[in-house]
PDB file of C-alpha atoms in Angstrom:
ATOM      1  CA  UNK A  11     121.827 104.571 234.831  1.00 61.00           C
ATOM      2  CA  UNK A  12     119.559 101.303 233.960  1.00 71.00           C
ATOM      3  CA  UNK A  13     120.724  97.912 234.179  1.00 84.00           C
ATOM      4  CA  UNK A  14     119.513  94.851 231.805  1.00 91.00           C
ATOM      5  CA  UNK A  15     119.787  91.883 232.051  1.00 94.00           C
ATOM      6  CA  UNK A  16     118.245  89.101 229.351  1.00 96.00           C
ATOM      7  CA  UNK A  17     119.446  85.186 228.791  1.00 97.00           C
ATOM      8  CA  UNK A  18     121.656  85.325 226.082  1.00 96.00           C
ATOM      9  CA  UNK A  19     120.251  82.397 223.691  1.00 97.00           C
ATOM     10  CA  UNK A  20     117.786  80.743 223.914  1.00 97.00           C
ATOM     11  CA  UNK A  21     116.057  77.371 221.721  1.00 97.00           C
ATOM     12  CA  UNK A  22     112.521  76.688 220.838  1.00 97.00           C
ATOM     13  CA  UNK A  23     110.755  74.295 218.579  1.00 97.00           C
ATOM     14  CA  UNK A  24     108.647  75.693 215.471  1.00 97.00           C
ATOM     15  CA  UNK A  25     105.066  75.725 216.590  1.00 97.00           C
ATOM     16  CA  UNK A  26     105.668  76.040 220.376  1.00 97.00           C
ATOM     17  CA  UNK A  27     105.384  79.116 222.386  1.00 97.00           C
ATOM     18  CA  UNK A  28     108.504  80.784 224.146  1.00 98.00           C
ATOM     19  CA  UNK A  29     109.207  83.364 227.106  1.00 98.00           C
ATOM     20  CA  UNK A  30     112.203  85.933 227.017  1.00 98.00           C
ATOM     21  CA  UNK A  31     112.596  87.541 230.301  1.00 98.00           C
ATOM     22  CA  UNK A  32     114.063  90.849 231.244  1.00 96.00           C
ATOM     23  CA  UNK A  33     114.815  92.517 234.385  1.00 94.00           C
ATOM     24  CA  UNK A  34     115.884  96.087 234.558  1.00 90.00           C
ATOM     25  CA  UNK A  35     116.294  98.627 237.639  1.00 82.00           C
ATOM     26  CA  UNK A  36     113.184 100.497 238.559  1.00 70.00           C
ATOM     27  CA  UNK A  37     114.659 103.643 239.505  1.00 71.00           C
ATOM     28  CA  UNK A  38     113.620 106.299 236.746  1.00 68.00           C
ATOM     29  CA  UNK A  39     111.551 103.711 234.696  1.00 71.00           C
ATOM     30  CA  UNK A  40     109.608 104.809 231.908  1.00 73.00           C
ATOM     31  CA  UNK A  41     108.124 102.254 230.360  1.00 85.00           C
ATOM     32  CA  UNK A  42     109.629  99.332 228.710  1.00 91.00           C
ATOM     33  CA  UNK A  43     110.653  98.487 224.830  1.00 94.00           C
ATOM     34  CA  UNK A  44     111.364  95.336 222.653  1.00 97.00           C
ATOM     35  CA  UNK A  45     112.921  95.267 219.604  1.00 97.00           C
ATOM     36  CA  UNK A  46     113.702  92.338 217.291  1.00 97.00           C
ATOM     37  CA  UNK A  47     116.786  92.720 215.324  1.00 96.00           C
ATOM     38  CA  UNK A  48     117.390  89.829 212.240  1.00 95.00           C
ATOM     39  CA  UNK A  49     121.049  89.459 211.773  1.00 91.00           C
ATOM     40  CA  UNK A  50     122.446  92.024 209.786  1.00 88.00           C
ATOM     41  CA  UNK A  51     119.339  94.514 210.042  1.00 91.00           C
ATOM     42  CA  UNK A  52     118.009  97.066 211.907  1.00 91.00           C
ATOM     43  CA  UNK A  53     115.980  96.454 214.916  1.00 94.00           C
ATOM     44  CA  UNK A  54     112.401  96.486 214.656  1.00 95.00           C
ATOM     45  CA  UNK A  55     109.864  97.977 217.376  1.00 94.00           C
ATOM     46  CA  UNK A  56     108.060  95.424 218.652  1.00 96.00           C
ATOM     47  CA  UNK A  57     105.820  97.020 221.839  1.00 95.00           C
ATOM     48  CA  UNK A  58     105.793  98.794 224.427  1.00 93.00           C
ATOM     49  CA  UNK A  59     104.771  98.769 228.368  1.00 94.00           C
ATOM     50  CA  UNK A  60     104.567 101.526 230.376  1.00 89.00           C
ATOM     51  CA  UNK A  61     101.396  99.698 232.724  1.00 92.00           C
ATOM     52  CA  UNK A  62     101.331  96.786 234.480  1.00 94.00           C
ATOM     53  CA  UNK A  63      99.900  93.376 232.951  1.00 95.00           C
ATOM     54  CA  UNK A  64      99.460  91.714 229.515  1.00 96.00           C
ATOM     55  CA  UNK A  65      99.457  93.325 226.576  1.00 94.00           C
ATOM     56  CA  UNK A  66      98.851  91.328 223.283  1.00 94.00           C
ATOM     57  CA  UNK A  67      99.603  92.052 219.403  1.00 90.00           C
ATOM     58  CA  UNK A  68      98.882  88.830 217.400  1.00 93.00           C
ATOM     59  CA  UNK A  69     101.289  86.488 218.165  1.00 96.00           C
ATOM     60  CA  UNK A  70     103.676  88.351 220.303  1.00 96.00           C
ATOM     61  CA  UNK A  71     102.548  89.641 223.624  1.00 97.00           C
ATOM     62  CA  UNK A  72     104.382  91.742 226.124  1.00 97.00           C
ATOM     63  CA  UNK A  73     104.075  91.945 230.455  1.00 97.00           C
ATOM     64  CA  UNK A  74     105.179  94.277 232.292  1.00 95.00           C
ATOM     65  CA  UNK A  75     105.688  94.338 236.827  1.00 93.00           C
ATOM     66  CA  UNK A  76     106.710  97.776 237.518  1.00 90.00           C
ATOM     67  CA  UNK A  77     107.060  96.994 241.127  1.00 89.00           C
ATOM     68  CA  UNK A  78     109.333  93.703 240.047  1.00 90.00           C
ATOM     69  CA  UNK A  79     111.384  95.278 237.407  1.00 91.00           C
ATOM     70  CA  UNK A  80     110.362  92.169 235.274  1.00 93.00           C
ATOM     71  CA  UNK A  81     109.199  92.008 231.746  1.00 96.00           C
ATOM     72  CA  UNK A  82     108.290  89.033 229.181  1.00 97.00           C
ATOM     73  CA  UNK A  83     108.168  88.727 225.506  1.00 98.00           C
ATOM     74  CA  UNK A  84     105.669  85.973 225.065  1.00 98.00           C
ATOM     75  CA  UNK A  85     105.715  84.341 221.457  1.00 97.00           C
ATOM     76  CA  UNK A  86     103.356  81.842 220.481  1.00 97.00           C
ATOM     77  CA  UNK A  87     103.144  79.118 217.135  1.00 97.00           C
ATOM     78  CA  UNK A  88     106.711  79.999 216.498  1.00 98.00           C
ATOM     79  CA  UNK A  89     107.722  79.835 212.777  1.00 97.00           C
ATOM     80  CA  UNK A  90     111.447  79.216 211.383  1.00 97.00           C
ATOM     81  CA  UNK A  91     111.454  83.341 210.993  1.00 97.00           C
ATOM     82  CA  UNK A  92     111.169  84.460 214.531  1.00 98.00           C
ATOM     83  CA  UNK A  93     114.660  83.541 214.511  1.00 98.00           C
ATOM     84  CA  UNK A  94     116.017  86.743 215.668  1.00 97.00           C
ATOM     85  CA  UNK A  95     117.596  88.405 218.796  1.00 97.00           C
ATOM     86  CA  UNK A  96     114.962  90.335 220.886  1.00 98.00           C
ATOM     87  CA  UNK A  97     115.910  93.384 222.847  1.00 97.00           C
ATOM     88  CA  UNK A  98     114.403  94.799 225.515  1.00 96.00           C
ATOM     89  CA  UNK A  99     115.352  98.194 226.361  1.00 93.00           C
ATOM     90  CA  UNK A 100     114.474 101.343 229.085  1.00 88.00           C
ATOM     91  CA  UNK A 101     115.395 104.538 229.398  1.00 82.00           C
ATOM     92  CA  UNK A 102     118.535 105.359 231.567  1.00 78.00           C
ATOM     93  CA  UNK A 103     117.493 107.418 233.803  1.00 74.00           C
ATOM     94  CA  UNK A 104     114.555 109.729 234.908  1.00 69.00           C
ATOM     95  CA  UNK A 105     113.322 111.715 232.238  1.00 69.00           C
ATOM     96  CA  UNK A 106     115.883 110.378 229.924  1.00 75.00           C
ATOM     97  CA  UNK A 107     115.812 110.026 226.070  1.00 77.00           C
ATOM     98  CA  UNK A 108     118.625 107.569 225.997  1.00 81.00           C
ATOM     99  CA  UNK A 109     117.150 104.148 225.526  1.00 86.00           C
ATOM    100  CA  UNK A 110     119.383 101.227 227.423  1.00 90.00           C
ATOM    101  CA  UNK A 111     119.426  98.025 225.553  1.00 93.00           C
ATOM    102  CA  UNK A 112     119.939  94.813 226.628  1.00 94.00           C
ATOM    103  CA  UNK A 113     122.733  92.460 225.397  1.00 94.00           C
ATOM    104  CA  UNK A 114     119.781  90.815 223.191  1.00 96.00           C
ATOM    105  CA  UNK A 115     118.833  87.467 223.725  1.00 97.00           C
ATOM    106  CA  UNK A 116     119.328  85.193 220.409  1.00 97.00           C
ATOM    107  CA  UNK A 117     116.208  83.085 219.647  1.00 98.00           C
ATOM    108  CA  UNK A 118     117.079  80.119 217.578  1.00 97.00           C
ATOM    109  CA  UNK A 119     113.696  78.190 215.986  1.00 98.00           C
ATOM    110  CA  UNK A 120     113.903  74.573 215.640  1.00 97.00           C
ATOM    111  CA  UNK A 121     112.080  72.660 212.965  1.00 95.00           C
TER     112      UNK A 121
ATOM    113  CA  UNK B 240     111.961 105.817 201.048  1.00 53.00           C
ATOM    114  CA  UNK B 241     109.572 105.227 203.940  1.00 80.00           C
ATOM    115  CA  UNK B 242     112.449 103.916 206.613  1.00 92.00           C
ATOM    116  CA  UNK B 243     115.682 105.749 207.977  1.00 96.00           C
ATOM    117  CA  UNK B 244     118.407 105.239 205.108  1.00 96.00           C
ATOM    118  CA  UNK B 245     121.860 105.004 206.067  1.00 97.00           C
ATOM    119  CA  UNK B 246     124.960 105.278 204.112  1.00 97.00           C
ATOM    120  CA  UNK B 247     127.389 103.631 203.274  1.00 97.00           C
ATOM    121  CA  UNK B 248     126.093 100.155 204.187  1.00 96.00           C
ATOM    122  CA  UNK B 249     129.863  98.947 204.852  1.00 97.00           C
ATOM    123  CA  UNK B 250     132.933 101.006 205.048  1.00 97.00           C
ATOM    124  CA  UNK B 251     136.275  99.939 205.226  1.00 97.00           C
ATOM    125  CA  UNK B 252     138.961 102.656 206.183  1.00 97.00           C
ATOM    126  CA  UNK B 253     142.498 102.583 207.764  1.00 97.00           C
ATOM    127  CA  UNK B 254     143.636 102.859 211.407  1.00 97.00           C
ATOM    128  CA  UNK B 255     144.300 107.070 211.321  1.00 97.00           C
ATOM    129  CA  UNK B 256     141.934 107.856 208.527  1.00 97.00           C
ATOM    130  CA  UNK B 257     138.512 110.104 208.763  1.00 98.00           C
ATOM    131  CA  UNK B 258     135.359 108.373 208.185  1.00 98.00           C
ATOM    132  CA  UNK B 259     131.580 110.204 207.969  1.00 98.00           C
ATOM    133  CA  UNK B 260     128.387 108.378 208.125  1.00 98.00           C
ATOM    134  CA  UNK B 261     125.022 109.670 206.964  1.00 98.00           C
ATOM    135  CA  UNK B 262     121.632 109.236 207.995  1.00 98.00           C
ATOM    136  CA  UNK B 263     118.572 110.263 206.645  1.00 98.00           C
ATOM    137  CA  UNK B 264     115.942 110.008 209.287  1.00 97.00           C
ATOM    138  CA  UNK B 265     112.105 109.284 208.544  1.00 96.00           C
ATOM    139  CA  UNK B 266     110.253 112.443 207.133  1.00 94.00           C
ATOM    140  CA  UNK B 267     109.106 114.859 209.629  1.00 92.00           C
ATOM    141  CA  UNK B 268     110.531 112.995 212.295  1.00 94.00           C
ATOM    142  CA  UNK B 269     111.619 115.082 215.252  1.00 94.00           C
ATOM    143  CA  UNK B 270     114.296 113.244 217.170  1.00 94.00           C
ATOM    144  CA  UNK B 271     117.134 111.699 216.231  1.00 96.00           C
ATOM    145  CA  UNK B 272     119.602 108.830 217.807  1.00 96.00           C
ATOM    146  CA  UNK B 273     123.016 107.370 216.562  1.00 98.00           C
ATOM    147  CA  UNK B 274     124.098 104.131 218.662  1.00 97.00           C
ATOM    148  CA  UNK B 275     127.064 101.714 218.518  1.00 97.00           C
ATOM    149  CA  UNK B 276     126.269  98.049 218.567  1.00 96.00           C
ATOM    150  CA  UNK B 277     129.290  95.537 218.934  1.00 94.00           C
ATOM    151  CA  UNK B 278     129.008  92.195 217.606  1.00 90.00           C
ATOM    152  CA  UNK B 279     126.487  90.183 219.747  1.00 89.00           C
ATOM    153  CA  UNK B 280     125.882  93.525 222.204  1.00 92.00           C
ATOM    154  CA  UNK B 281     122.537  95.263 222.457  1.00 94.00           C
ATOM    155  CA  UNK B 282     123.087  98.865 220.563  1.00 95.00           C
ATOM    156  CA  UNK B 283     124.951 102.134 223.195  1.00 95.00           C
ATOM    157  CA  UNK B 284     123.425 105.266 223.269  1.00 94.00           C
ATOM    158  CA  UNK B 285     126.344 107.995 221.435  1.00 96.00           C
ATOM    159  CA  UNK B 286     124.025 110.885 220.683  1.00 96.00           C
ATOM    160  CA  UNK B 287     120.782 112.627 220.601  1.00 95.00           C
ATOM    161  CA  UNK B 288     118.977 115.299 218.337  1.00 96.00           C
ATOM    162  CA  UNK B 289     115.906 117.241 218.617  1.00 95.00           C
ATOM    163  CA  UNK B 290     115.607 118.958 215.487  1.00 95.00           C
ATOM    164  CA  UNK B 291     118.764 120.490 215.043  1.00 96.00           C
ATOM    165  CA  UNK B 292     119.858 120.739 218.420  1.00 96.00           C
ATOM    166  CA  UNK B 293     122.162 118.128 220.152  1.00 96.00           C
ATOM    167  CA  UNK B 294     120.914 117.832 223.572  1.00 93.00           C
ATOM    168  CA  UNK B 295     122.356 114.760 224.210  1.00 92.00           C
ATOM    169  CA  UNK B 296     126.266 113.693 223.298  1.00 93.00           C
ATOM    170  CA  UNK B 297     127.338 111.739 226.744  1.00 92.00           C
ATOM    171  CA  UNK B 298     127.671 108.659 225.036  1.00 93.00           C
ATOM    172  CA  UNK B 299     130.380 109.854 222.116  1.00 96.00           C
ATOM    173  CA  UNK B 300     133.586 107.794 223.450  1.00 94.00           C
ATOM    174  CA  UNK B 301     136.165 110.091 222.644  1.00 94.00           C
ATOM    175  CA  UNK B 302     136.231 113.497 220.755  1.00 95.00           C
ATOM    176  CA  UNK B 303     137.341 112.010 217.970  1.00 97.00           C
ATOM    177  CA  UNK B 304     133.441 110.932 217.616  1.00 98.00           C
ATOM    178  CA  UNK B 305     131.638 114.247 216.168  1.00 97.00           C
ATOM    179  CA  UNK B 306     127.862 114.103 214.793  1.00 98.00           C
ATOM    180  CA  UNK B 307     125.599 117.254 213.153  1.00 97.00           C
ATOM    181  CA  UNK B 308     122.608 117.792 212.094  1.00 97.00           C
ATOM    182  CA  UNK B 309     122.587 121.015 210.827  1.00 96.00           C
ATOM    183  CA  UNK B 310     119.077 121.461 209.268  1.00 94.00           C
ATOM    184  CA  UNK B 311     117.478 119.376 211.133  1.00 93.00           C
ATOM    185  CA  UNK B 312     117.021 116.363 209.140  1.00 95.00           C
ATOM    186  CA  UNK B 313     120.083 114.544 207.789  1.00 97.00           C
ATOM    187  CA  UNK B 314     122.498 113.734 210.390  1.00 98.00           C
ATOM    188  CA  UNK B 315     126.075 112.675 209.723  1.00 98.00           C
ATOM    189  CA  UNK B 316     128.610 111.109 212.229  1.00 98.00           C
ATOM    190  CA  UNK B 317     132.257 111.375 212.030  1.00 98.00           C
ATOM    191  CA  UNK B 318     135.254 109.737 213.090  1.00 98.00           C
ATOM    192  CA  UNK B 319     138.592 111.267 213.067  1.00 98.00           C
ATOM    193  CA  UNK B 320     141.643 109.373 213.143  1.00 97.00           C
ATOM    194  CA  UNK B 321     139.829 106.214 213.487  1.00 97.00           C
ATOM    195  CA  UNK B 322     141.382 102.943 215.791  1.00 97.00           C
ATOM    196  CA  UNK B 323     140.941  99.034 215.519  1.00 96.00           C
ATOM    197  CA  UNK B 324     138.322  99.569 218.530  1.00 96.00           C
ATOM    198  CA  UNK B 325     136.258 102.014 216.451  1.00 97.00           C
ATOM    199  CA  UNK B 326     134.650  98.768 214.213  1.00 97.00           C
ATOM    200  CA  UNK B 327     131.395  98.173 214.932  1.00 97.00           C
ATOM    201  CA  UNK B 328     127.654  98.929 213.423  1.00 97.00           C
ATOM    202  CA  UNK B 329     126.657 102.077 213.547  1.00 98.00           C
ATOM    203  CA  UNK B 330     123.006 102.493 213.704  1.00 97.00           C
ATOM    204  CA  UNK B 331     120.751 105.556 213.495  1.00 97.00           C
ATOM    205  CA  UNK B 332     117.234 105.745 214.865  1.00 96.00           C
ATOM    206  CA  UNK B 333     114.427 108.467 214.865  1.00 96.00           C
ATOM    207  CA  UNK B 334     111.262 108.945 216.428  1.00 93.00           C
ATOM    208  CA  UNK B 335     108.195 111.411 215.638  1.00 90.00           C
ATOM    209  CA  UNK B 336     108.228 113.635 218.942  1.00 82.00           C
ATOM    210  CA  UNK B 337     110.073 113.988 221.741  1.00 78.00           C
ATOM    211  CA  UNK B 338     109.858 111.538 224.692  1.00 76.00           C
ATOM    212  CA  UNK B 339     111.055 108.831 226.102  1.00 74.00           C
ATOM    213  CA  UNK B 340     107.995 106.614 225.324  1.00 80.00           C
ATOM    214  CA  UNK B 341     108.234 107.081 221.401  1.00 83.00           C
ATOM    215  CA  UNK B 342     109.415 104.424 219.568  1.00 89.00           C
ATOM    216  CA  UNK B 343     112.482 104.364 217.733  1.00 92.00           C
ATOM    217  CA  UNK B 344     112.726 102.946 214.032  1.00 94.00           C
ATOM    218  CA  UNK B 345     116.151 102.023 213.149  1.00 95.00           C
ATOM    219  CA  UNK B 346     118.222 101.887 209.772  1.00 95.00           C
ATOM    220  CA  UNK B 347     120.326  99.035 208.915  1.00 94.00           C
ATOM    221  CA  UNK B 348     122.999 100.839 210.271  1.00 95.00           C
ATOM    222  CA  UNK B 349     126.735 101.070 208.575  1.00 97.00           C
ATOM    223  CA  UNK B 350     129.205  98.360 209.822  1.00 97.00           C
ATOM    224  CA  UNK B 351     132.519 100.007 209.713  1.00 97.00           C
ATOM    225  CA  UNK B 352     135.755  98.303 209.646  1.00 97.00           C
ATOM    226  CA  UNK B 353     139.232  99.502 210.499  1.00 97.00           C
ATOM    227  CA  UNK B 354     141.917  97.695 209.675  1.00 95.00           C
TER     228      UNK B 354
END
């Protein structure tokens, strides 16, 4: 099965630009998911890797190391509502549909 | 409604009784996934449906856990003779095709409570 691991809170400053990492086993991988979930609400897809390198959407960009089992949500000019726990998830095993999520980690913006 | 729906939003029941959620999954959309997220836990995989088949039900903890989805759409999950350790959210996902690479959009989920 998969195995991922994420900080579990983390602080940034409104305006400022912030890194969540996420490691995962590379056996079976299958590209790479994150999600951000507001409290009380379902989580959101936010992108997904299944090559190596940078991949950018507006103010959120995703990397993916397929031979590191490392990912990175990238988020630049925070605002007071990316406030959220992000997700990253894979699938658990080869072929798989399951998704394995990560614990989250829980963003908290700063003014 | 564009979004997966799920109902009810909250539920309440007592240790012992039956509960069913429901879930109606985006239009058209092929696969469908219940999961189980404890407070401040990423969500666990119970169940998986393609179409009206359930390919997929490693995750259900016990067989008190029971989900359909008999035509294919609409998907309900039931508990029997629920416990204290059954509370949590219980969210339901679906995605367009099958694969592991589609994305999955989520409904609010049902947080269920047993007292």
């Amino acid at each position: 099965g998969q195995n991922i691991d994420q900080p579990t809170e983390m602080t940034a400053t409104e305006g400022a630009i912030v890194q969540i990492n996420c490691t995962y086993q590379t056996s079976g991988f299958n590209g790479l998911f994150w999600y951000q979930q507001h409290a009380g609400e379902a989580p959101t897809f936010l992108s997904y890797n299944v090559l190596d390198g940078l991949e950018e959407k507006g103010r959120f960009s995703s990397f993916l190391s397929r031979s590191k089992g490392y990912s990175y949500l990238l988020l630049k000019e925070l605002q007071m509502k990316d406030s959220a726990s992000y997700l990253c998830a894979g699938p658990s095993g080869a072929g798989s549909y399951q998704l394995t999520f990560g614990k989250g980690t829980k963003l908290s913006v700063i003014p | 409604g564009a979004g997966v729906s799920q109902s009810p939003r909250y539920k309440v029941a007592k240790r012992g009784q039956d509960v069913a959620l429901r879930c109606d999954p985006i239009s058209g959309h092929v696969s469908l996934f219940w999961y189980q997220q404890a407070l401040g836990q990423g969500p666990e995989f119970l169940t998986y449906f393609q179409n009206e088949a359930q390919l997929d039900k490693s995750g259900l903890p016990s067989d008190r856990f029971f989900a359909e989805r008999p035509e294919g759409s609409v998907s309900t999950l039931k508990i029997q003779r629920t416990q204290q350790e059954d509370s949590a959210v219980y969210l339901c996902a679906s995605s367009l095709d099958i694969g592991s690479n589609q994305p999955q959009h989520f409904g609010d989920g049902t947080r269920l409570s047993i007292l």
